[in-house]
Short mmCIF file of C-alpha atoms and ligand atoms in Angstrom, two decimals:
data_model
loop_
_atom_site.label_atom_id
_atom_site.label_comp_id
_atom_site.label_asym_id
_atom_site.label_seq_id
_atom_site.Cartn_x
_atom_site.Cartn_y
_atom_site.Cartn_z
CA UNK A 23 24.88 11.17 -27.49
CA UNK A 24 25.89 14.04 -25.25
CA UNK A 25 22.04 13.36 -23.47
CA UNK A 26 23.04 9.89 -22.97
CA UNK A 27 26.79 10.80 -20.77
CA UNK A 28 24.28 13.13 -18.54
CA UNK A 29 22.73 9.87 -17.66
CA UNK A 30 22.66 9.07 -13.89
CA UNK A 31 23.77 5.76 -12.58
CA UNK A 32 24.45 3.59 -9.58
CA UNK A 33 28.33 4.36 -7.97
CA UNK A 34 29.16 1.31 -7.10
CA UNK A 35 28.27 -2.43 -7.14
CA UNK A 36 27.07 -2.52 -3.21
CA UNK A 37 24.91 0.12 -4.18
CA UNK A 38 22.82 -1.56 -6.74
CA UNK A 39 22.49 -4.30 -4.58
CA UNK A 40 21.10 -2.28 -1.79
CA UNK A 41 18.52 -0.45 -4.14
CA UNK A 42 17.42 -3.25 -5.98
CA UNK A 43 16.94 -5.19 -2.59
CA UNK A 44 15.39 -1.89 -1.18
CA UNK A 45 13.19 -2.11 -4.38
CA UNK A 46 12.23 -6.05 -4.11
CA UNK A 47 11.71 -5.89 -0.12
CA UNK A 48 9.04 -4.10 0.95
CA UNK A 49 5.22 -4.41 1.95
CA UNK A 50 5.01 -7.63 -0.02
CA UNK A 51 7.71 -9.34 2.33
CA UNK A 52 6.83 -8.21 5.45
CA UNK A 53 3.34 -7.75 5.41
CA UNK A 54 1.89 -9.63 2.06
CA UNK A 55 4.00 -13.06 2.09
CA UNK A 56 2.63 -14.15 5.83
CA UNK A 57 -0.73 -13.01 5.13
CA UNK A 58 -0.28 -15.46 2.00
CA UNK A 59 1.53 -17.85 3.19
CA UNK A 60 -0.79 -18.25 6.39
CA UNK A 61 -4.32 -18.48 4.06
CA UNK A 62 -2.63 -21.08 1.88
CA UNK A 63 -1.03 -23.98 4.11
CA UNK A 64 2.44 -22.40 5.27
CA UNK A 65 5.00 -24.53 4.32
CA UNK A 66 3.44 -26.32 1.21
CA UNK A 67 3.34 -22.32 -0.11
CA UNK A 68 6.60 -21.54 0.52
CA UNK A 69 7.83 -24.92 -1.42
CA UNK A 70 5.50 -23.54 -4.06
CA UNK A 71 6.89 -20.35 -4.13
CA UNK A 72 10.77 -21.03 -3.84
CA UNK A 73 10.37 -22.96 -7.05
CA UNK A 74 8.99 -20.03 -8.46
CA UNK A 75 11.85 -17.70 -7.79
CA UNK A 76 14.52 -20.32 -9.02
CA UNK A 77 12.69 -21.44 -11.81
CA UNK A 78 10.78 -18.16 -13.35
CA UNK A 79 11.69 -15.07 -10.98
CA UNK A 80 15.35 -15.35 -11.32
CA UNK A 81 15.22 -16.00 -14.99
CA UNK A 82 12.97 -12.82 -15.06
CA UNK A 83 14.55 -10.52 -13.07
CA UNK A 84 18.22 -10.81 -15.33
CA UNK A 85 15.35 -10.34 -18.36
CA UNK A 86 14.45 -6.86 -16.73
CA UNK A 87 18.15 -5.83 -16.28
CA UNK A 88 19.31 -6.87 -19.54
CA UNK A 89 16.29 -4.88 -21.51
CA UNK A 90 17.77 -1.84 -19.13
CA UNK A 91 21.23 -2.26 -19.18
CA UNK A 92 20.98 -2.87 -23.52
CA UNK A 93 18.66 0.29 -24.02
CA UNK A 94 20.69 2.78 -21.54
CA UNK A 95 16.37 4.03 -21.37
CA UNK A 96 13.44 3.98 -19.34
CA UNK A 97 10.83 1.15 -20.13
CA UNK A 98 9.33 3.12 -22.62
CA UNK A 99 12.47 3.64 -24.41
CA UNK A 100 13.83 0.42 -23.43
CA UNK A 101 10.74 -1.34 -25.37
CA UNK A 102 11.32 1.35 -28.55
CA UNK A 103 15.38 1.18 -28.81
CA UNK A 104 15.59 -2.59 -28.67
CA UNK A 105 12.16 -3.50 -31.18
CA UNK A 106 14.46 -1.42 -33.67
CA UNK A 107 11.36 0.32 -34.79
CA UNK A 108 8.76 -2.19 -34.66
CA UNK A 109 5.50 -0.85 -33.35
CA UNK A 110 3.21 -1.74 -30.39
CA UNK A 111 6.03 -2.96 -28.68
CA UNK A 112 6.75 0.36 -26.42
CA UNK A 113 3.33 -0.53 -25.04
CA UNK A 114 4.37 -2.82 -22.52
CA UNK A 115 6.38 -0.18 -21.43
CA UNK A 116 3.41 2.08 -21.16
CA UNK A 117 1.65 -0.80 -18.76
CA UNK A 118 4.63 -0.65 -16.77
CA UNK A 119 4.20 3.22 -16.25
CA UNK A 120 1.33 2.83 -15.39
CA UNK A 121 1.27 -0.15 -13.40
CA UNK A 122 4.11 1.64 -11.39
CA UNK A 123 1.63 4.20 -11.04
CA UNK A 124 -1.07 2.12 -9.91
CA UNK A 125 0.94 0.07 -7.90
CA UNK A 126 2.01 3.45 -5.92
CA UNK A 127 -1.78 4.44 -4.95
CA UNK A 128 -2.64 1.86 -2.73
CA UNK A 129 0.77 1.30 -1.85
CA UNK A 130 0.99 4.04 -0.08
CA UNK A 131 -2.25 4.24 1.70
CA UNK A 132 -0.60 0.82 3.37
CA UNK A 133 2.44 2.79 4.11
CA UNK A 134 0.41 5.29 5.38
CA UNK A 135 -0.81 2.70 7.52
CA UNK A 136 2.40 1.49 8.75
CA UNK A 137 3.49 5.24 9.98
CA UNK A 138 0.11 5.86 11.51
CA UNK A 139 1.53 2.30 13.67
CA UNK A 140 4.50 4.12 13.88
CA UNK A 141 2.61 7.19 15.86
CA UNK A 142 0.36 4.62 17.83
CA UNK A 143 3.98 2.89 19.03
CA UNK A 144 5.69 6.23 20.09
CA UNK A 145 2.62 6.96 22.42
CA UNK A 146 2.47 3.73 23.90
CA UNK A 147 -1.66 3.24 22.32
CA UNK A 148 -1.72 -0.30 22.68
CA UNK A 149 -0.65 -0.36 26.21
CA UNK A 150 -2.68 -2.89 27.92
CA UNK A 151 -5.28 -3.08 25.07
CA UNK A 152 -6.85 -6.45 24.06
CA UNK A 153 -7.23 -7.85 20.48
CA UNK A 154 -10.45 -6.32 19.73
CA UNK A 155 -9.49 -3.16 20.69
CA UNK A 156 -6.69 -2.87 19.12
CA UNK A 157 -8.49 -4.43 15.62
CA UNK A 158 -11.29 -1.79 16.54
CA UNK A 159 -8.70 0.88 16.47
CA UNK A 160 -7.36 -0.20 13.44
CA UNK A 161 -10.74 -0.01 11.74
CA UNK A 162 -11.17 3.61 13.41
CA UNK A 163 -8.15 4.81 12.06
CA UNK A 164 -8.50 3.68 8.59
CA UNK A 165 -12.28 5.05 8.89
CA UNK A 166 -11.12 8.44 9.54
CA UNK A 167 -10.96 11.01 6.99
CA UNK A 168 -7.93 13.29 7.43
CA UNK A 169 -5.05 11.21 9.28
CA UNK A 170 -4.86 8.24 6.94
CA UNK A 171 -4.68 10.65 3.97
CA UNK A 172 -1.93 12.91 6.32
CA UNK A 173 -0.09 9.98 6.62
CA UNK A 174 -0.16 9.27 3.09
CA UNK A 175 1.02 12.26 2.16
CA UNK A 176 3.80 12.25 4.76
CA UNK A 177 4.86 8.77 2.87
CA UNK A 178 4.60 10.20 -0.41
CA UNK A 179 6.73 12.92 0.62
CA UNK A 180 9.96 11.36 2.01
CA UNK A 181 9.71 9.40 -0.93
CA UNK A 182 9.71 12.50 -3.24
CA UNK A 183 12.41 14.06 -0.96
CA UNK A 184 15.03 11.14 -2.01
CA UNK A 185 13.99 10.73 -6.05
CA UNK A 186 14.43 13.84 -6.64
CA UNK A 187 17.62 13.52 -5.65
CA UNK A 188 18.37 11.18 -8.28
CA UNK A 189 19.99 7.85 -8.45
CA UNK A 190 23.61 7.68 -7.34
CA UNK A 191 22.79 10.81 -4.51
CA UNK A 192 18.89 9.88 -4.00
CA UNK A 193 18.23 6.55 -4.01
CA UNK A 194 21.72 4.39 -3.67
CA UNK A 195 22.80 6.74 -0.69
CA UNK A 196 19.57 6.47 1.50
CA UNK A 197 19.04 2.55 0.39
CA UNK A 198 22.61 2.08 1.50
CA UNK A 199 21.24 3.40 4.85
CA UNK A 200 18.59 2.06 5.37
CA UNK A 201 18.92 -1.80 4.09
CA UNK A 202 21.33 -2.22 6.82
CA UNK A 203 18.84 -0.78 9.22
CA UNK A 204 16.33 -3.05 8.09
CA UNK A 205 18.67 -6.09 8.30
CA UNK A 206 19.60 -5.73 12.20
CA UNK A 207 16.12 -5.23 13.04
CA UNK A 208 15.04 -7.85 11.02
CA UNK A 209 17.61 -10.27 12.97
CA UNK A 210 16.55 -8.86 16.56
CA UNK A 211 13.15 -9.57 15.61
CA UNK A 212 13.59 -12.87 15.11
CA UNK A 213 15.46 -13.99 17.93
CA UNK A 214 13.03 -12.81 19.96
CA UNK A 215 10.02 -14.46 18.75
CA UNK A 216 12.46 -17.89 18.11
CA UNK A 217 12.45 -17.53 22.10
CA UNK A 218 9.08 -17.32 23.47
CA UNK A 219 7.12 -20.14 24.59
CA UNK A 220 5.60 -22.55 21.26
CA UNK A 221 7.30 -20.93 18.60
CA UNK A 222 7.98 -24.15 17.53
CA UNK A 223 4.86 -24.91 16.34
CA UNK A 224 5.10 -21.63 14.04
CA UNK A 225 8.33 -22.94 12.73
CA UNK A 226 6.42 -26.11 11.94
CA UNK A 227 3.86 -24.44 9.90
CA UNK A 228 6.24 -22.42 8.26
CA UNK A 229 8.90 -25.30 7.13
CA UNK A 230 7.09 -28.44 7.36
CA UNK A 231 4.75 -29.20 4.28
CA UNK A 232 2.11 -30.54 3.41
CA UNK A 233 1.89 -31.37 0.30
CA UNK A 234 -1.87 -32.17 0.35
CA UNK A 235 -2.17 -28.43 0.48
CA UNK A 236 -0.77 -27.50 -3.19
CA UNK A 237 -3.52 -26.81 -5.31
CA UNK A 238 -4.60 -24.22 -8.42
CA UNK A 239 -5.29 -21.32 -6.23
CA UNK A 240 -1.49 -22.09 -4.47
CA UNK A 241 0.16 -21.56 -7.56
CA UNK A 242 -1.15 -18.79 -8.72
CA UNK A 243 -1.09 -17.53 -5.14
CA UNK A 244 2.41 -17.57 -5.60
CA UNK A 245 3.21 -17.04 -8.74
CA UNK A 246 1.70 -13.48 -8.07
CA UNK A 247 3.13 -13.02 -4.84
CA UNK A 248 6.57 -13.81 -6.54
CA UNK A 249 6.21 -11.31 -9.18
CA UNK A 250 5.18 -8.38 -6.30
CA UNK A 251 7.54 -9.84 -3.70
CA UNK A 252 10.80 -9.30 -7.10
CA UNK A 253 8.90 -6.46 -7.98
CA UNK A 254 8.83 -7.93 -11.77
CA UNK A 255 6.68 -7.66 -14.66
CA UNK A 256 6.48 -3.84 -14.80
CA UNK A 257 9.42 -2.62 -15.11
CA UNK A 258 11.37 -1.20 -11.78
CA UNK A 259 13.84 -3.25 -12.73
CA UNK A 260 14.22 -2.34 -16.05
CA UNK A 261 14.70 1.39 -15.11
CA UNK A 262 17.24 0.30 -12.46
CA UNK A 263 18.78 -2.52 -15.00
CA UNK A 264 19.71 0.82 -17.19
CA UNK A 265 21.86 2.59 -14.19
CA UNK A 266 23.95 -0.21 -13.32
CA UNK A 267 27.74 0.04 -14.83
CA UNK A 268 28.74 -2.24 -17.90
CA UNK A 269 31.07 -4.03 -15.36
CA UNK A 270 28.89 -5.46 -13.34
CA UNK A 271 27.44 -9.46 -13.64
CA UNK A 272 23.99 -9.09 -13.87
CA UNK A 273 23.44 -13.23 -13.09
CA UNK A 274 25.03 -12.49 -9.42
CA UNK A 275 23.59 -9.58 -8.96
CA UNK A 276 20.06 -10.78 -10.01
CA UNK A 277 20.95 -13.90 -7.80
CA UNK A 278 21.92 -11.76 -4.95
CA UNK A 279 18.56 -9.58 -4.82
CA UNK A 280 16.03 -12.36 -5.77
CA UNK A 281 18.13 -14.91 -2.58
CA UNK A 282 17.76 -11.74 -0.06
CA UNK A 283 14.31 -11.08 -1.08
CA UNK A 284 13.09 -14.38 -0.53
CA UNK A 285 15.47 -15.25 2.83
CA UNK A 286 13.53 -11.62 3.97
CA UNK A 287 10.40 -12.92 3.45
CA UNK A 288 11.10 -16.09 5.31
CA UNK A 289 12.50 -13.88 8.10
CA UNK A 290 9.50 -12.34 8.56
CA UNK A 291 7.06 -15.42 8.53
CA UNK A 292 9.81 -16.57 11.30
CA UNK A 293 9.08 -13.17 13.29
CA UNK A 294 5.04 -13.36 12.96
CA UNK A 295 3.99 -17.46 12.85
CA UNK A 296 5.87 -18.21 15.87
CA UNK A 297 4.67 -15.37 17.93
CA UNK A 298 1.45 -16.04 16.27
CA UNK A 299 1.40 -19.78 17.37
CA UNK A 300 3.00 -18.81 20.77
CA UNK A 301 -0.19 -16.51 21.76
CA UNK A 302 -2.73 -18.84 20.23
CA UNK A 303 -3.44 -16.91 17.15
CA UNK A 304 -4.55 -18.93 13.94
CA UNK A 305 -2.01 -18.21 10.91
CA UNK A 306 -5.07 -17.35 8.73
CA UNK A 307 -6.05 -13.79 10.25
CA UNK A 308 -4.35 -11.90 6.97
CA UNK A 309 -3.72 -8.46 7.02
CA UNK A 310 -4.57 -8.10 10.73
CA UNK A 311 -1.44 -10.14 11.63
CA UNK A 312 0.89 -7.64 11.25
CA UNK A 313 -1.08 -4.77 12.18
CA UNK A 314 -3.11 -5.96 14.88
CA UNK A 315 -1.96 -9.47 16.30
CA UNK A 316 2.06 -8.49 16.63
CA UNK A 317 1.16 -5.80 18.29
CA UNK A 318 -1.02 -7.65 21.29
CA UNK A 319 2.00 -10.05 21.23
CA UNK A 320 4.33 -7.73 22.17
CA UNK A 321 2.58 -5.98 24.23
CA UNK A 322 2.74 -8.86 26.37
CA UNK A 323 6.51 -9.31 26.37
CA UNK A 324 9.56 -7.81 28.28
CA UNK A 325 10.52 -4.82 26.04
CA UNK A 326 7.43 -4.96 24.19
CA UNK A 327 6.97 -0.84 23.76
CA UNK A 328 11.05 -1.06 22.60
CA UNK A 329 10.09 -4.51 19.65
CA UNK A 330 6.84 -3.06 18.52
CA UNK A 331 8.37 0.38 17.63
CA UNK A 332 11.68 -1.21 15.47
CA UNK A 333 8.79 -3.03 13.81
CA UNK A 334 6.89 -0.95 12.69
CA UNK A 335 9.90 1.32 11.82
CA UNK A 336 10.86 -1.77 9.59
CA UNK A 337 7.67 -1.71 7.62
CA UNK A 338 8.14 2.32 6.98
CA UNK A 339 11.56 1.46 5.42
CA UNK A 340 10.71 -1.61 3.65
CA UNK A 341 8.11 0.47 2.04
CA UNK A 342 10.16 3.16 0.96
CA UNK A 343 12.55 2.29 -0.89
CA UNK A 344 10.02 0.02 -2.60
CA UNK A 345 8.27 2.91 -3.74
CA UNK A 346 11.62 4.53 -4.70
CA UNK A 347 12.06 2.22 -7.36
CA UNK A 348 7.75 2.68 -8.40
CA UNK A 349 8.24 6.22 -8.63
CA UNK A 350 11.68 5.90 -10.60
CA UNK A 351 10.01 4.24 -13.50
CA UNK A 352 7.45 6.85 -13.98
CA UNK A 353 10.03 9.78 -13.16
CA UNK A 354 12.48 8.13 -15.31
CA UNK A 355 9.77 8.11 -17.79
CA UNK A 356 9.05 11.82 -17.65
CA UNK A 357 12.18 13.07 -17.46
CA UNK A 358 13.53 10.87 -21.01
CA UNK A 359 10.39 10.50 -23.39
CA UNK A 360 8.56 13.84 -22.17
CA UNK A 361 11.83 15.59 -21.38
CA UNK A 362 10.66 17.36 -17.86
CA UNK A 363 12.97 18.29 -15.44
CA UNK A 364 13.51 15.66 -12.58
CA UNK A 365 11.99 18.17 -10.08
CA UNK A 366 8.94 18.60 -12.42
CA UNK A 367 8.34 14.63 -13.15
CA UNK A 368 8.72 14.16 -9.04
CA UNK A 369 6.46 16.94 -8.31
CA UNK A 370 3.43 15.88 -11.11
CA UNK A 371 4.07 11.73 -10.08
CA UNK A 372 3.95 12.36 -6.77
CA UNK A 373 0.77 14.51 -6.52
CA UNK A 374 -0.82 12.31 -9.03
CA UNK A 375 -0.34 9.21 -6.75
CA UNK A 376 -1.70 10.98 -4.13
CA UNK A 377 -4.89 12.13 -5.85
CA UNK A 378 -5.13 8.49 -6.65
CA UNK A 379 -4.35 7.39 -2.97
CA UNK A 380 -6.96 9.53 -1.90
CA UNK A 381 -10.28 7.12 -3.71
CA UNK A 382 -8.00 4.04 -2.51
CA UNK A 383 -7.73 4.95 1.09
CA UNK A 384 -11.87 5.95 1.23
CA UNK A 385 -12.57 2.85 -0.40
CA UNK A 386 -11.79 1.63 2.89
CA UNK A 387 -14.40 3.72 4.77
CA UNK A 388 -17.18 1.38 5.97
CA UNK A 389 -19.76 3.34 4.33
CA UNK A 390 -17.97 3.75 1.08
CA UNK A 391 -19.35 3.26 -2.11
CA UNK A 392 -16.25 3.89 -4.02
CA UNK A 393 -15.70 0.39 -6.29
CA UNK A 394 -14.85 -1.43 -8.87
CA UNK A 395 -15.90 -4.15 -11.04
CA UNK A 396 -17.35 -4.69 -7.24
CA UNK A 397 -14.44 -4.36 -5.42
CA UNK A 398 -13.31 -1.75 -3.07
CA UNK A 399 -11.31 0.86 -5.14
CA UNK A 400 -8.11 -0.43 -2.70
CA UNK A 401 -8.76 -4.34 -3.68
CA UNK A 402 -9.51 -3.31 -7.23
CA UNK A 403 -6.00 -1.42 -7.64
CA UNK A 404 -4.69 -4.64 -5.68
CA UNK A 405 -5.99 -7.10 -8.18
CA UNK A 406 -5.76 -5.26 -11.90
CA UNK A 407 -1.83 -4.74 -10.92
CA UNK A 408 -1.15 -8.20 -9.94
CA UNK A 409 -2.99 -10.39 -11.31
CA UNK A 410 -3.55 -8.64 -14.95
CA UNK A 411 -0.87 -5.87 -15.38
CA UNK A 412 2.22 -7.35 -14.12
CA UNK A 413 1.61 -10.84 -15.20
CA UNK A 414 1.00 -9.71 -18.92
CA UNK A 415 3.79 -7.37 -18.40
CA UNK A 416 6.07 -10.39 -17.40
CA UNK A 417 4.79 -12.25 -19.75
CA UNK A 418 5.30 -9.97 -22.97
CA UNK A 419 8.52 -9.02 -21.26
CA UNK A 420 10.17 -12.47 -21.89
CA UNK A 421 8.58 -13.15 -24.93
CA UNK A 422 10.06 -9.50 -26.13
CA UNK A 423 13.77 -11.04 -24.77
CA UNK A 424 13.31 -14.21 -26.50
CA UNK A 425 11.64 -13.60 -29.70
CA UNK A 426 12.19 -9.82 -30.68
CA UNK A 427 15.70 -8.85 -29.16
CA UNK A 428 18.63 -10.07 -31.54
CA UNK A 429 20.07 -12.98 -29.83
CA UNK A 430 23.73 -11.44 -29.78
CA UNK A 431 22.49 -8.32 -27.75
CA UNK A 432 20.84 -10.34 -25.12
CA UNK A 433 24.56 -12.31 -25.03
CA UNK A 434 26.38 -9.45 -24.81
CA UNK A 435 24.63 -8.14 -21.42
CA UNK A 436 24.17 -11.24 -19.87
CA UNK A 437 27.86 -12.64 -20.49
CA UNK A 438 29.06 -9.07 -19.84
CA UNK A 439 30.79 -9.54 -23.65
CA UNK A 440 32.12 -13.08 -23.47
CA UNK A 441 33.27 -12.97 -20.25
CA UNK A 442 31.13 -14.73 -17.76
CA UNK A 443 27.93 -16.76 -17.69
CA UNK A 444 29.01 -19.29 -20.36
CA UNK A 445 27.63 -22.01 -19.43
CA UNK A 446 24.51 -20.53 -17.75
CA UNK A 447 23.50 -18.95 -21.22
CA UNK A 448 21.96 -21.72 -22.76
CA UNK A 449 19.88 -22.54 -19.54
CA UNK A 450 18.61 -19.25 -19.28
CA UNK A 451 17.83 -18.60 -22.90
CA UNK A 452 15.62 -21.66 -22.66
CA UNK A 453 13.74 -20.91 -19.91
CA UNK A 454 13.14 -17.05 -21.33
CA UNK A 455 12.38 -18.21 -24.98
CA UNK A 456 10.01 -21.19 -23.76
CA UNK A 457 9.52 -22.11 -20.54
CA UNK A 458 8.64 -18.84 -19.13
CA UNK A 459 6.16 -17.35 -21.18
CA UNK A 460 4.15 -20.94 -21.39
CA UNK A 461 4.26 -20.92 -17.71
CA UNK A 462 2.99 -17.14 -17.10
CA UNK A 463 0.12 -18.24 -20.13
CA UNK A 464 -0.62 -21.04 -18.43
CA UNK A 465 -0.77 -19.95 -14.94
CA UNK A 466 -2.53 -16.45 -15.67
CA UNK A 467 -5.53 -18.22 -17.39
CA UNK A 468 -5.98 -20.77 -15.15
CA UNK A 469 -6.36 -18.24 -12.80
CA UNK A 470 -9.56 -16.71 -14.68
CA UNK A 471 -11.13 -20.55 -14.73
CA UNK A 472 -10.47 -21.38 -11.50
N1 LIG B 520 8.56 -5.55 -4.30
C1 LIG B 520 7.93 -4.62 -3.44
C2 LIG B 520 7.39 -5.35 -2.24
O1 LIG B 520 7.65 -6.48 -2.05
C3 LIG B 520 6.86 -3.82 -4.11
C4 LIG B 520 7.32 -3.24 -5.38
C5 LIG B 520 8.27 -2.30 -5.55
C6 LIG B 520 6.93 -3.65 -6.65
N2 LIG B 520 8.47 -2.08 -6.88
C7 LIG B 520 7.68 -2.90 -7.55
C8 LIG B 520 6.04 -4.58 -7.09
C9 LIG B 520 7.52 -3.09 -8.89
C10 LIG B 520 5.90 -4.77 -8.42
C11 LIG B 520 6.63 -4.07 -9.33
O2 LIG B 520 6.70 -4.78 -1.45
#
């Protein structure tokens, strides 16, 4: 008992807020949903994926944080405390570790990527460069040996720097930093692209749909981007579930994060489609958008040295304290089942993920034989997490709520003991007990046909 007062938790309600929308908006807002959005019809996706967050991603996340809150544990424990002894159960927690873990090595060869934009912006690199040479410098930079993997481990150290720190003085104080930050530049950003010439037509492609468009691959285009974009299915939000104080409504605060994350993400197709549009860029280009095409585009505008540097200072945060929350479940991991010290666990996670990082980031190189199952190390890491680990990981994560988890603990967190929710028990129950995991099943083999 006395090991269980020690435990560290979130001061106050504003604070779990910030670092579970730190967590859930990151990479995958900013950088992943326009690349997605743009390859699969705009609009017609972002119907697609709204229904996604209401109908399973919501339902989900409040899954995550009950499991947490109940167990007081990391996902490991979590899974082992509430089974009440069963076995094979814990080992969905063990995916999650190491789907955090996994998660975190190509992660942060992105991030990487986003400070080495960072660098570019201070000296004024793309300067009156055209789109070729600035996509040629892109493919330079990621071809080079040492400064993608300095950059890395530049990333992987300011991450280290706040975890170790631990929750209420680590993570909730710098998230509570830097969400604002992220915010305001966020809103800038968009105001100025919402004002150059044709950004209408960007707006069109991002809001008007066409419904023609939904198809197989859109759904489960979605469906995975949803589960990165709420960071579900592998438990970050289990680990943060368990730090958040007995008071606290875990439907509004689950509403709260999941409503930001997604409004972020549509932010940010508003801040690249219309510039895209305006400049005569086609909405399919994928990763290059944010890397390469904003870039030219502001390079071309009033203030352009002054939008391109807040942007790529956005990406560096969004990615941060999204891997806060990836390196939390494996620390939190460490520190509980294997009893390290917190310094220890951050020390052996973070050099691990870097090892990893390393293979990821050469994958790149364009003479690179590092694969596999045929893919680049990078896309393989990309693929096994989203589309396998997190998915099953959702998926055995509701089925766990619904089937295994006595019915009155699951009504004591989400109610907060009889107090709120009521009504919105029932509703939820359902969808965890049926609807989700025959939705997830459905939608994850499909996905192997198609
Ligand atoms: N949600 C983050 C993003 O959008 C990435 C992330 C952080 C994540 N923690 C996670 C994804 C846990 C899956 C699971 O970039």
């Amino acid at each position: 008992m006395a090991e269980k007062k020690k435990r560290d938790h979130f001061g106050s309600k504003i604070g779990i807020i910030a670092a579970a929308v730190g967590s859930a908006v990151g990479l995958g807002n900013i950088y992943r949903f326009p690349c997605m959005a743009g390859e699969n019809g705009g609009g017609a996706f972002l119907i697609v994926y709204i229904g996604i967050v209401l109908a399973l991603g919501l339902p989900m996340m409040v899954s995550e944080f009950v499991i947490g809150r109940r167990s007081q544990r990391n996902p490991v424990g979590a899974f082992k405390t509430l089974a009440s002894g069963a076995k094979g159960w814990p080992l969905i927690g063990y995916m999650g570790v190491l789907c955090g873990f996994l998660i975190l090595t190509f992660y942060t060869t992105v991030a990487g990527w986003t400070i080495e934009s960072v660098y570019k912006s201070i000296i004024n690199y793309y300067q009156g460069k055209n789109l070729a040479e600035i996509e040629q410098g892109f493919n330079d930079s990621i071809n080079m040996t040492f400064r993608p993997l300095l950059w890395q481990a530049v990333f992987i150290f300011i991450s280290a720097f706040v975890i170790v720190k631990g929750i209420e003085k680590g993570i909730e104080k710098y998230s509570k930093i830097l969400m604002p930050t992220l915010t305001v530049i966020l809103i800038i950003l968009c105001v100025k692209s919402l004002m150059l010439p044709g950004a209408f037509e960007g707006m069109k492609f991002l809001f008007k749909p066409d419904f023609s468009k939904i198809d197989g691959h859109v759904l489960i285009s979605a469906l995975g981007q949803v589960f990165f974009s709420m960071s579900l299915g592998m438990g970050a939000l289990i680990t943060y579930g368990s730090y958040i104080s007995k008071k606290d409504n875990l439907v509004t605060t689950s509403l709260m994060v999941g409503l930001s994350d997604t409004f972020v993400a549509i932010l940010a197709g508003i801040i690249i489609f219309p510039a895209a549009f305006s400049f005569g860029i086609r909405p399919e280009a994928g990763p290059s958008l944010a890397f390469n095409t904003l870039p030219l585009i502001f390079n071309q505008m009033k203030g352009g040295y002054f939008f391109c540097l807040i942007f790529f200072i956005l990406l560096v945060i969004a990615a941060w304290t999204s891997a806060l929350s990836l390196f939390e479940v494996i620390v939190s991991y460490l520190t509980e089942e294997l009893k390290l010290s917190r310094r220890k666990a951050t020390i052996y996670s973070s050099v691990g993920a870097f090892i990893i990082s390393i293979l990821a980031a050469m994958s790149l190189h364009n003479d690179s034989s590092l694969t596999i199952f045929g893919f680049t190390v990078f896309d393989g890491l990309d693929k096994i997490t989203s589309m396998v680990l997190m998915t099953l990981g959702g998926l055995f994560t509701v089925i766990f709520l619904g089937w295994k988890v006595k019915k009155q603990d699951f009504e004591d967190e989400f109610t907060n003991g009889g107090i709120v929710n009521m009504r919105l028990k029932k509703i939820f129950y359902f969808i965890i007990k049926y609807l989700a995991p025959v939705a997830i099943a459905v939608i994850m083999v499909s996905q192997f046909i198609i």
